[in-house]
PDB file of C-alpha atoms and ligand atoms in Angstrom:
ATOM      1  CA  MET A 216    -132.212 -40.105 -75.333  1.00 55.00           C
ATOM      2  CA  ASN A 217    -131.980 -42.051 -77.622  1.00 77.00           C
ATOM      3  CA  THR A 218    -130.710 -46.212 -77.482  1.00 86.00           C
ATOM      4  CA  LEU A 219    -132.703 -48.873 -77.869  1.00 93.00           C
ATOM      5  CA  THR A 220    -134.915 -50.021 -74.326  1.00 94.00           C
ATOM      6  CA  GLN A 221    -136.625 -52.743 -74.534  1.00 94.00           C
ATOM      7  CA  VAL A 222    -140.025 -52.659 -73.432  1.00 92.00           C
ATOM      8  CA  THR A 223    -141.158 -55.785 -70.824  1.00 94.00           C
ATOM      9  CA  LEU A 224    -145.199 -55.391 -71.043  1.00 96.00           C
ATOM     10  CA  GLN A 225    -147.675 -55.754 -68.394  1.00 96.00           C
ATOM     11  CA  GLN A 226    -150.435 -56.735 -70.454  1.00 97.00           C
ATOM     12  CA  SER A 227    -150.673 -56.337 -74.537  1.00 98.00           C
ATOM     13  CA  ARG A 228    -153.404 -54.692 -76.107  1.00 98.00           C
ATOM     14  CA  ALA A 229    -156.397 -56.776 -77.663  1.00 98.00           C
ATOM     15  CA  ILE A 230    -157.865 -56.137 -81.149  1.00 98.00           C
ATOM     16  CA  ASP A 231    -160.989 -54.942 -81.334  1.00 98.00           C
ATOM     17  CA  ARG A 232    -161.340 -54.924 -85.163  1.00 97.00           C
ATOM     18  CA  LEU A 233    -161.137 -56.043 -87.842  1.00 98.00           C
ATOM     19  CA  VAL A 234    -161.726 -53.676 -90.893  1.00 97.00           C
ATOM     20  CA  GLU A 235    -161.195 -54.719 -94.790  1.00 95.00           C
ATOM     21  CA  GLY A 236    -160.025 -50.634 -96.565  1.00 90.00           C
ATOM     22  CA  MET A 237    -162.397 -50.144 -99.266  1.00 92.00           C
ATOM     23  CA  ALA A 238    -161.013 -49.453-103.079  1.00 93.00           C
ATOM     24  CA  THR A 239    -161.562 -45.498-104.752  1.00 94.00           C
ATOM     25  CA  SER A 240    -160.272 -43.233-106.007  1.00 94.00           C
ATOM     26  CA  ASP A 241    -158.760 -39.939-105.375  1.00 93.00           C
ATOM     27  CA  GLY A 242    -156.566 -36.458-106.722  1.00 92.00           C
ATOM     28  CA  ALA A 243    -157.094 -37.218-110.982  1.00 92.00           C
ATOM     29  CA  GLY A 244    -157.702 -41.279-110.985  1.00 93.00           C
ATOM     30  CA  VAL A 245    -155.358 -42.951-107.941  1.00 93.00           C
ATOM     31  CA  LYS A 246    -156.199 -46.059-107.257  1.00 94.00           C
ATOM     32  CA  LEU A 247    -156.242 -46.174-103.661  1.00 94.00           C
ATOM     33  CA  THR A 248    -157.815 -48.461-100.211  1.00 95.00           C
ATOM     34  CA  ARG A 249    -158.779 -46.023 -98.135  1.00 95.00           C
ATOM     35  CA  VAL A 250    -159.051 -47.999 -95.091  1.00 96.00           C
ATOM     36  CA  LEU A 251    -159.722 -45.622 -92.193  1.00 95.00           C
ATOM     37  CA  THR A 252    -163.082 -43.821 -93.784  1.00 90.00           C
ATOM     38  CA  GLY A 253    -165.542 -41.396 -91.615  1.00 91.00           C
ATOM     39  CA  LYS A 254    -166.956 -43.506 -89.958  1.00 94.00           C
ATOM     40  CA  LEU A 255    -164.324 -44.096 -87.195  1.00 97.00           C
ATOM     41  CA  GLN A 256    -162.931 -40.446 -86.924  1.00 98.00           C
ATOM     42  CA  GLN A 257    -164.844 -41.382 -83.078  1.00 97.00           C
ATOM     43  CA  ARG A 258    -163.311 -44.626 -83.019  1.00 98.00           C
ATOM     44  CA  LEU A 259    -159.606 -43.258 -84.345  1.00 98.00           C
ATOM     45  CA  ASP A 260    -160.011 -39.531 -82.765  1.00 98.00           C
ATOM     46  CA  PRO A 261    -157.372 -38.332 -83.164  1.00 98.00           C
ATOM     47  CA  PHE A 262    -156.822 -39.674 -86.875  1.00 98.00           C
ATOM     48  CA  LEU A 263    -158.910 -38.510 -90.047  1.00 98.00           C
ATOM     49  CA  MET A 264    -158.135 -40.388 -93.118  1.00 98.00           C
ATOM     50  CA  LEU A 265    -155.344 -43.285 -93.913  1.00 98.00           C
ATOM     51  CA  ASP A 266    -155.274 -44.345 -97.851  1.00 96.00           C
ATOM     52  CA  ALA A 267    -153.104 -47.100 -99.327  1.00 96.00           C
ATOM     53  CA  PHE A 268    -151.920 -47.069-102.274  1.00 94.00           C
ATOM     54  CA  GLY A 269    -150.264 -49.865-103.860  1.00 92.00           C
ATOM     55  CA  SER A 270    -149.498 -50.410-107.596  1.00 91.00           C
ATOM     56  CA  ASP A 271    -147.113 -51.457-109.978  1.00 92.00           C
ATOM     57  CA  ASN A 272    -149.023 -50.794-113.538  1.00 93.00           C
ATOM     58  CA  PRO A 273    -148.167 -45.753-114.316  1.00 94.00           C
ATOM     59  CA  ASP A 274    -152.086 -46.288-115.550  1.00 94.00           C
ATOM     60  CA  ASP A 275    -153.263 -45.943-111.327  1.00 94.00           C
ATOM     61  CA  TYR A 276    -151.028 -43.129-110.386  1.00 94.00           C
ATOM     62  CA  ILE A 277    -149.524 -41.224-113.082  1.00 94.00           C
ATOM     63  CA  ALA A 278    -152.182 -39.058-113.113  1.00 93.00           C
ATOM     64  CA  GLY A 279    -151.900 -38.192-109.234  1.00 94.00           C
ATOM     65  CA  PHE A 280    -153.320 -34.906-106.658  1.00 94.00           C
ATOM     66  CA  PRO A 281    -153.466 -31.868-108.591  1.00 94.00           C
ATOM     67  CA  ASP A 282    -154.384 -28.804-107.142  1.00 95.00           C
ATOM     68  CA  HIS A 283    -156.469 -29.694-104.012  1.00 95.00           C
ATOM     69  CA  PRO A 284    -156.746 -27.453-101.378  1.00 96.00           C
ATOM     70  CA  HIS A 285    -156.561 -28.984 -97.643  1.00 97.00           C
ATOM     71  CA  ARG A 286    -157.856 -26.837 -93.476  1.00 98.00           C
ATOM     72  CA  GLY A 287    -157.611 -28.063 -90.436  1.00 98.00           C
ATOM     73  CA  PHE A 288    -155.620 -30.717 -89.865  1.00 98.00           C
ATOM     74  CA  GLU A 289    -152.445 -32.188 -91.050  1.00 98.00           C
ATOM     75  CA  THR A 290    -151.854 -35.006 -93.683  1.00 97.00           C
ATOM     76  CA  VAL A 291    -148.822 -37.350 -93.021  1.00 98.00           C
ATOM     77  CA  THR A 292    -147.180 -38.860 -96.340  1.00 97.00           C
ATOM     78  CA  TYR A 293    -145.264 -42.582 -96.349  1.00 97.00           C
ATOM     79  CA  MET A 294    -143.574 -43.919 -99.518  1.00 97.00           C
ATOM     80  CA  LEU A 295    -142.490 -46.885 -99.367  1.00 97.00           C
ATOM     81  CA  SER A 296    -141.511 -46.783-102.613  1.00 96.00           C
ATOM     82  CA  GLY A 297    -141.317 -43.958-105.152  1.00 96.00           C
ATOM     83  CA  ARG A 298    -141.206 -40.634-106.246  1.00 95.00           C
ATOM     84  CA  MET A 299    -143.718 -37.758-105.695  1.00 95.00           C
ATOM     85  CA  ARG A 300    -143.488 -34.266-106.584  1.00 95.00           C
ATOM     86  CA  HIS A 301    -144.554 -32.205-103.840  1.00 95.00           C
ATOM     87  CA  ARG A 302    -145.619 -28.097-104.147  1.00 95.00           C
ATOM     88  CA  ASP A 303    -147.875 -25.987-102.496  1.00 93.00           C
ATOM     89  CA  SER A 304    -149.299 -22.591-102.233  1.00 93.00           C
ATOM     90  CA  ALA A 305    -147.185 -21.269 -99.029  1.00 89.00           C
ATOM     91  CA  GLY A 306    -143.716 -22.124-102.090  1.00 91.00           C
ATOM     92  CA  HIS A 307    -143.370 -25.370-100.225  1.00 91.00           C
ATOM     93  CA  GLU A 308    -142.078 -28.309-102.956  1.00 93.00           C
ATOM     94  CA  GLY A 309    -139.744 -31.574-102.166  1.00 93.00           C
ATOM     95  CA  LEU A 310    -139.723 -34.388-103.370  1.00 94.00           C
ATOM     96  CA  LEU A 311    -140.717 -37.383-101.644  1.00 95.00           C
ATOM     97  CA  GLY A 312    -138.885 -41.003-102.805  1.00 95.00           C
ATOM     98  CA  ASP A 313    -138.331 -44.575-100.809  1.00 96.00           C
ATOM     99  CA  GLY A 314    -138.642 -44.714 -97.459  1.00 97.00           C
ATOM    100  CA  GLY A 315    -139.427 -40.635 -97.035  1.00 97.00           C
ATOM    101  CA  VAL A 316    -141.700 -39.118 -95.531  1.00 97.00           C
ATOM    102  CA  GLN A 317    -143.432 -35.554 -96.730  1.00 96.00           C
ATOM    103  CA  TRP A 318    -145.305 -33.855 -92.892  1.00 97.00           C
ATOM    104  CA  MET A 319    -147.560 -31.137 -93.974  1.00 96.00           C
ATOM    105  CA  ILE A 320    -149.936 -29.418 -91.223  1.00 96.00           C
ATOM    106  CA  ALA A 321    -152.263 -27.172 -93.772  1.00 96.00           C
ATOM    107  CA  GLY A 322    -152.672 -24.915 -90.864  1.00 97.00           C
ATOM    108  CA  ARG A 323    -155.357 -22.496 -92.312  1.00 96.00           C
ATOM    109  CA  GLY A 324    -154.527 -23.373 -95.897  1.00 95.00           C
ATOM    110  CA  VAL A 325    -152.879 -24.301 -98.245  1.00 95.00           C
ATOM    111  CA  ILE A 326    -153.140 -25.290-102.611  1.00 96.00           C
ATOM    112  CA  HIS A 327    -150.554 -28.217-103.585  1.00 95.00           C
ATOM    113  CA  SER A 328    -150.719 -30.851-105.911  1.00 95.00           C
ATOM    114  CA  GLU A 329    -148.760 -34.617-105.116  1.00 94.00           C
ATOM    115  CA  ILE A 330    -147.610 -35.528-108.811  1.00 94.00           C
ATOM    116  CA  PRO A 331    -145.610 -38.218-109.424  1.00 94.00           C
ATOM    117  CA  GLU A 332    -142.087 -38.267-110.827  1.00 93.00           C
ATOM    118  CA  GLN A 333    -141.879 -42.059-112.746  1.00 90.00           C
ATOM    119  CA  GLU A 334    -143.365 -43.271-115.056  1.00 89.00           C
ATOM    120  CA  ASP A 335    -143.439 -46.256-114.536  1.00 91.00           C
ATOM    121  CA  GLY A 336    -142.275 -48.536-111.654  1.00 93.00           C
ATOM    122  CA  VAL A 337    -144.411 -49.182-108.591  1.00 94.00           C
ATOM    123  CA  MET A 338    -145.794 -46.886-106.170  1.00 94.00           C
ATOM    124  CA  GLU A 339    -146.753 -47.690-102.870  1.00 96.00           C
ATOM    125  CA  GLY A 340    -147.649 -45.602 -99.444  1.00 96.00           C
ATOM    126  CA  PHE A 341    -149.648 -44.156 -97.147  1.00 97.00           C
ATOM    127  CA  GLN A 342    -151.386 -41.253 -96.713  1.00 97.00           C
ATOM    128  CA  LEU A 343    -152.762 -40.360 -93.217  1.00 98.00           C
ATOM    129  CA  TRP A 344    -154.465 -37.198 -92.065  1.00 98.00           C
ATOM    130  CA  LEU A 345    -154.288 -37.011 -88.392  1.00 98.00           C
ATOM    131  CA  ASN A 346    -156.475 -33.594 -86.774  1.00 98.00           C
ATOM    132  CA  LEU A 347    -156.044 -30.572 -85.941  1.00 98.00           C
ATOM    133  CA  PRO A 348    -157.252 -29.094 -81.831  1.00 98.00           C
ATOM    134  CA  ALA A 349    -159.476 -25.999 -82.321  1.00 98.00           C
ATOM    135  CA  GLN A 350    -156.768 -24.019 -81.149  1.00 98.00           C
ATOM    136  CA  ASN A 351    -154.093 -24.935 -84.183  1.00 98.00           C
ATOM    137  CA  LYS A 352    -156.803 -25.522 -86.806  1.00 98.00           C
ATOM    138  CA  MET A 353    -155.553 -22.028 -87.966  1.00 97.00           C
ATOM    139  CA  ALA A 354    -152.469 -22.167 -87.733  1.00 96.00           C
ATOM    140  CA  GLU A 355    -149.828 -20.968 -90.590  1.00 95.00           C
ATOM    141  CA  PRO A 356    -149.190 -23.611 -93.473  1.00 95.00           C
ATOM    142  CA  TRP A 357    -145.481 -25.804 -92.243  1.00 95.00           C
ATOM    143  CA  TYR A 358    -144.456 -28.189 -94.083  1.00 94.00           C
ATOM    144  CA  ARG A 359    -140.647 -30.433 -94.053  1.00 95.00           C
ATOM    145  CA  ASP A 360    -139.640 -33.489 -96.061  1.00 95.00           C
ATOM    146  CA  PHE A 361    -137.190 -36.297 -94.428  1.00 97.00           C
ATOM    147  CA  ALA A 362    -135.437 -38.351 -96.200  1.00 97.00           C
ATOM    148  CA  SER A 363    -135.225 -42.136 -95.645  1.00 98.00           C
ATOM    149  CA  GLU A 364    -132.258 -42.161 -94.079  1.00 97.00           C
ATOM    150  CA  THR A 365    -132.935 -39.928 -91.682  1.00 97.00           C
ATOM    151  CA  ILE A 366    -135.856 -42.009 -90.167  1.00 98.00           C
ATOM    152  CA  PRO A 367    -133.879 -43.502 -86.252  1.00 97.00           C
ATOM    153  CA  GLU A 368    -133.986 -47.252 -87.480  1.00 97.00           C
ATOM    154  CA  TYR A 369    -133.967 -49.891 -84.589  1.00 97.00           C
ATOM    155  CA  VAL A 370    -133.099 -53.508 -85.043  1.00 97.00           C
ATOM    156  CA  THR A 371    -134.674 -55.608 -81.433  1.00 97.00           C
ATOM    157  CA  GLU A 372    -132.424 -58.620 -80.192  1.00 95.00           C
ATOM    158  CA  GLU A 373    -135.105 -61.296 -82.175  1.00 95.00           C
ATOM    159  CA  GLY A 374    -134.407 -59.019 -85.327  1.00 96.00           C
ATOM    160  CA  GLY A 375    -137.492 -56.759 -85.727  1.00 97.00           C
ATOM    161  CA  THR A 376    -136.658 -53.812 -88.126  1.00 98.00           C
ATOM    162  CA  VAL A 377    -138.419 -50.523 -86.721  1.00 98.00           C
ATOM    163  CA  ARG A 378    -138.281 -47.448 -88.263  1.00 98.00           C
ATOM    164  CA  VAL A 379    -139.105 -44.294 -86.057  1.00 98.00           C
ATOM    165  CA  ILE A 380    -141.980 -41.972 -88.187  1.00 98.00           C
ATOM    166  CA  ALA A 381    -143.126 -39.578 -84.995  1.00 98.00           C
ATOM    167  CA  GLY A 382    -143.422 -40.073 -81.233  1.00 98.00           C
ATOM    168  CA  LYS A 383    -140.778 -42.647 -79.292  1.00 97.00           C
ATOM    169  CA  SER A 384    -140.555 -46.961 -79.432  1.00 98.00           C
ATOM    170  CA  ASN A 385    -138.433 -48.968 -76.947  1.00 98.00           C
ATOM    171  CA  GLY A 386    -136.378 -45.998 -76.232  1.00 97.00           C
ATOM    172  CA  VAL A 387    -135.583 -44.345 -79.885  1.00 97.00           C
ATOM    173  CA  ASP A 388    -137.197 -41.062 -80.640  1.00 97.00           C
ATOM    174  CA  GLY A 389    -138.966 -40.692 -83.679  1.00 98.00           C
ATOM    175  CA  VAL A 390    -138.455 -38.308 -86.916  1.00 97.00           C
ATOM    176  CA  MET A 391    -141.561 -35.914 -85.957  1.00 98.00           C
ATOM    177  CA  THR A 392    -143.134 -34.769 -82.268  1.00 97.00           C
ATOM    178  CA  ARG A 393    -146.162 -33.045 -81.740  1.00 97.00           C
ATOM    179  CA  GLU A 394    -147.782 -31.637 -78.881  1.00 94.00           C
ATOM    180  CA  ILE A 395    -150.989 -32.441 -78.356  1.00 97.00           C
ATOM    181  CA  THR A 396    -152.046 -35.463 -79.805  1.00 98.00           C
ATOM    182  CA  GLU A 397    -148.916 -37.278 -79.719  1.00 98.00           C
ATOM    183  CA  PRO A 398    -148.778 -39.362 -82.215  1.00 98.00           C
ATOM    184  CA  LEU A 399    -146.347 -42.745 -82.468  1.00 98.00           C
ATOM    185  CA  TYR A 400    -146.073 -44.599 -86.210  1.00 98.00           C
ATOM    186  CA  LEU A 401    -143.863 -46.980 -86.448  1.00 98.00           C
ATOM    187  CA  ASP A 402    -142.462 -48.629 -89.888  1.00 98.00           C
ATOM    188  CA  ILE A 403    -142.435 -52.744 -88.282  1.00 98.00           C
ATOM    189  CA  HIS A 404    -140.551 -56.109 -90.067  1.00 98.00           C
ATOM    190  CA  VAL A 405    -141.426 -59.148 -88.658  1.00 98.00           C
ATOM    191  CA  PRO A 406    -139.325 -62.161 -89.018  1.00 98.00           C
ATOM    192  CA  ALA A 407    -141.848 -65.277 -89.070  1.00 98.00           C
ATOM    193  CA  GLY A 408    -142.401 -66.519 -86.095  1.00 98.00           C
ATOM    194  CA  VAL A 409    -140.634 -63.607 -83.433  1.00 98.00           C
ATOM    195  CA  THR A 410    -142.452 -60.976 -81.267  1.00 98.00           C
ATOM    196  CA  PHE A 411    -142.342 -57.446 -81.773  1.00 98.00           C
ATOM    197  CA  SER A 412    -143.390 -55.888 -78.194  1.00 98.00           C
ATOM    198  CA  THR A 413    -143.641 -51.719 -78.102  1.00 98.00           C
ATOM    199  CA  ALA A 414    -145.396 -49.503 -75.730  1.00 98.00           C
ATOM    200  CA  ILE A 415    -148.289 -47.233 -76.371  1.00 98.00           C
ATOM    201  CA  PRO A 416    -149.142 -44.294 -73.987  1.00 97.00           C
ATOM    202  CA  ALA A 417    -152.658 -45.818 -72.245  1.00 96.00           C
ATOM    203  CA  THR A 418    -154.195 -42.939 -73.293  1.00 96.00           C
ATOM    204  CA  HIS A 419    -154.236 -42.963 -76.313  1.00 98.00           C
ATOM    205  CA  ASN A 420    -156.780 -44.902 -80.358  1.00 98.00           C
ATOM    206  CA  ALA A 421    -154.573 -46.885 -81.701  1.00 98.00           C
ATOM    207  CA  PHE A 422    -154.235 -48.995 -84.419  1.00 98.00           C
ATOM    208  CA  ILE A 423    -151.857 -51.632 -87.139  1.00 98.00           C
ATOM    209  CA  TYR A 424    -152.330 -52.131 -90.672  1.00 98.00           C
ATOM    210  CA  VAL A 425    -150.134 -54.752 -91.831  1.00 98.00           C
ATOM    211  CA  TYR A 426    -149.035 -54.736 -96.205  1.00 97.00           C
ATOM    212  CA  ARG A 427    -147.077 -57.608 -95.899  1.00 97.00           C
ATOM    213  CA  GLY A 428    -147.334 -61.390 -94.228  1.00 98.00           C
ATOM    214  CA  ALA A 429    -149.872 -61.556 -91.012  1.00 98.00           C
ATOM    215  CA  VAL A 430    -149.339 -61.629 -88.273  1.00 98.00           C
ATOM    216  CA  GLU A 431    -150.574 -61.847 -84.913  1.00 98.00           C
ATOM    217  CA  VAL A 432    -152.466 -59.373 -81.987  1.00 98.00           C
ATOM    218  CA  GLY A 433    -153.607 -61.510 -78.504  1.00 96.00           C
ATOM    219  CA  GLY A 434    -154.098 -64.387 -80.914  1.00 96.00           C
ATOM    220  CA  VAL A 435    -156.400 -62.670 -83.159  1.00 98.00           C
ATOM    221  CA  ARG A 436    -154.685 -63.176 -87.144  1.00 98.00           C
ATOM    222  CA  VAL A 437    -154.636 -59.725 -88.707  1.00 98.00           C
ATOM    223  CA  ASP A 438    -153.654 -60.612 -92.430  1.00 97.00           C
ATOM    224  CA  ALA A 439    -152.232 -58.002 -95.000  1.00 96.00           C
ATOM    225  CA  GLN A 440    -154.822 -55.055 -96.022  1.00 96.00           C
ATOM    226  CA  ARG A 441    -156.369 -55.481 -93.497  1.00 97.00           C
ATOM    227  CA  MET A 442    -155.698 -53.061 -90.279  1.00 98.00           C
ATOM    228  CA  GLY A 443    -156.492 -54.263 -87.091  1.00 98.00           C
ATOM    229  CA  ILE A 444    -158.347 -51.652 -84.148  1.00 98.00           C
ATOM    230  CA  LEU A 445    -156.507 -51.879 -80.915  1.00 98.00           C
ATOM    231  CA  SER A 446    -158.877 -52.273 -77.594  1.00 98.00           C
ATOM    232  CA  ASN A 447    -158.288 -49.665 -74.969  1.00 98.00           C
ATOM    233  CA  THR A 448    -158.606 -51.718 -72.103  1.00 94.00           C
ATOM    234  CA  ALA A 449    -157.615 -51.264 -69.497  1.00 94.00           C
ATOM    235  CA  GLY A 450    -154.308 -51.733 -67.895  1.00 94.00           C
ATOM    236  CA  ALA A 451    -152.969 -52.023 -71.089  1.00 97.00           C
ATOM    237  CA  ASP A 452    -149.799 -50.782 -71.502  1.00 97.00           C
ATOM    238  CA  GLY A 453    -148.619 -51.677 -75.581  1.00 98.00           C
ATOM    239  CA  VAL A 454    -148.929 -54.175 -77.568  1.00 98.00           C
ATOM    240  CA  SER A 455    -147.331 -57.617 -79.321  1.00 98.00           C
ATOM    241  CA  VAL A 456    -147.358 -58.233 -82.605  1.00 98.00           C
ATOM    242  CA  VAL A 457    -146.208 -61.981 -83.508  1.00 98.00           C
ATOM    243  CA  ALA A 458    -145.541 -62.357 -87.183  1.00 98.00           C
ATOM    244  CA  GLN A 459    -147.535 -65.717 -88.555  1.00 98.00           C
ATOM    245  CA  GLU A 460    -145.107 -65.110 -92.191  1.00 97.00           C
ATOM    246  CA  ASP A 461    -142.413 -62.749 -92.761  1.00 98.00           C
ATOM    247  CA  ALA A 462    -144.782 -59.259 -92.113  1.00 98.00           C
ATOM    248  CA  ARG A 463    -144.710 -56.131 -92.553  1.00 98.00           C
ATOM    249  CA  LEU A 464    -147.073 -53.437 -90.606  1.00 98.00           C
ATOM    250  CA  ILE A 465    -147.243 -50.008 -89.663  1.00 98.00           C
ATOM    251  CA  LEU A 466    -148.528 -48.885 -86.269  1.00 98.00           C
ATOM    252  CA  VAL A 467    -150.200 -45.866 -86.269  1.00 98.00           C
ATOM    253  CA  ALA A 468    -150.838 -44.305 -82.154  1.00 98.00           C
ATOM    254  CA  GLY A 469    -152.943 -40.890 -80.909  1.00 98.00           C
ATOM    255  CA  LYS A 470    -154.070 -39.143 -78.164  1.00 98.00           C
ATOM    256  CA  PRO A 471    -157.650 -38.309 -79.006  1.00 98.00           C
ATOM    257  CA  LEU A 472    -158.432 -34.648 -78.940  1.00 98.00           C
ATOM    258  CA  ARG A 473    -162.235 -35.399 -78.260  1.00 98.00           C
ATOM    259  CA  GLU A 474    -163.922 -32.090 -79.927  1.00 98.00           C
ATOM    260  CA  ALA A 475    -166.484 -32.045 -82.781  1.00 98.00           C
ATOM    261  CA  ILE A 476    -165.988 -33.509 -86.114  1.00 98.00           C
ATOM    262  CA  VAL A 477    -167.091 -31.422 -88.739  1.00 98.00           C
ATOM    263  CA  GLN A 478    -165.818 -32.631 -92.037  1.00 98.00           C
ATOM    264  CA  TYR A 479    -166.286 -31.676 -95.556  1.00 97.00           C
ATOM    265  CA  GLY A 480    -163.747 -32.808 -98.319  1.00 95.00           C
ATOM    266  CA  PRO A 481    -160.810 -31.959 -97.726  1.00 96.00           C
ATOM    267  CA  PHE A 482    -161.946 -29.225 -95.065  1.00 98.00           C
ATOM    268  CA  VAL A 483    -162.010 -30.913 -91.708  1.00 98.00           C
ATOM    269  CA  MET A 484    -163.282 -28.192 -88.703  1.00 98.00           C
ATOM    270  CA  ASN A 485    -165.333 -28.319 -85.835  1.00 98.00           C
ATOM    271  CA  THR A 486    -168.343 -26.558 -87.023  1.00 98.00           C
ATOM    272  CA  GLN A 487    -170.448 -26.487 -90.097  1.00 98.00           C
ATOM    273  CA  GLU A 488    -170.074 -22.481 -89.223  1.00 98.00           C
ATOM    274  CA  GLU A 489    -166.462 -22.890 -90.349  1.00 98.00           C
ATOM    275  CA  ILE A 490    -166.659 -25.480 -92.741  1.00 98.00           C
ATOM    276  CA  HIS A 491    -168.529 -22.243 -94.853  1.00 98.00           C
ATOM    277  CA  GLN A 492    -166.108 -20.018 -93.619  1.00 97.00           C
ATOM    278  CA  ALA A 493    -163.545 -22.561 -95.711  1.00 97.00           C
ATOM    279  CA  LEU A 494    -165.695 -22.455 -98.665  1.00 96.00           C
ATOM    280  CA  ASP A 495    -165.651 -18.912 -98.885  1.00 96.00           C
ATOM    281  CA  ASP A 496    -161.482 -18.660 -97.952  1.00 96.00           C
ATOM    282  CA  PHE A 497    -161.024 -21.030-101.067  1.00 95.00           C
ATOM    283  CA  ARG A 498    -163.742 -19.470-103.698  1.00 94.00           C
ATOM    284  CA  SER A 499    -161.943 -15.979-103.217  1.00 94.00           C
ATOM    285  CA  GLY A 500    -158.862 -16.825-102.839  1.00 91.00           C
ATOM    286  CA  ARG A 501    -157.851 -16.271 -99.335  1.00 89.00           C
ATOM    287  CA  PHE A 502    -156.209 -19.967 -99.098  1.00 86.00           C
ATOM    288  CA  VAL A 503    -152.515 -18.415-101.226  1.00 71.00           C
TER     289      VAL A 503
HETATM  290 FE1  FE2 B 895    -153.386 -33.499-100.643  1.00 53.98          FE
END
């Protein structure tokens, strides 16, 4: 079933904590804001990282992300605006465009590049890292591009517009479903004064990141460029977001793995030995 069925919540989650991203650069000098950093990995298990990028200055993005490896998790890139070409060692290639999503399961390892295919204009979007359970960290790599028009979108009775990238919201299934971590990933546009609600499984850790305007959750204001970590309040069956002005935000939720997280750059495993093995495999050319 894929019919809009708007939820009436018993109780909304609250804002547990506000987080301001950290300006940094990655790849060959792409400027970005690291919103979810290493110290939040336990709190927001199964999510390992969220980068927000957005600039109309080509110097901030033009060099892109040349060949680099990943092992042990999934990367989800959501492009609000811009064009980026992906190529990887597993033979996958794709062009990510406005409103599109690229979902990559790095599994046992890929080497890939993400290079802008534009010389000017705006490049804006997000990259989210989703952890893999120990049993799947060495799975075969997998990759897919979802063009904007394939992403399910619904409009609430109050006028909110929601794109469902992963999971299910108000009866509408997203373009991706993942077992075990069961991620929910929404891009939400709410006009000023309007309330938007969606269910979130009680098992999940969850956060919002506002990228335009401002919202309020349980009386706490979340401004643009801020992450609001949602409380894991017992009995709360979802979240209600009230737009203080026209607002755009992403909502991300997932079921924690509760496994050890050992990260060394682009490798995220469960033990130090597995990290050493990843480095050894990469240096010996066993990622291809
Ligand atoms: Fe990458």
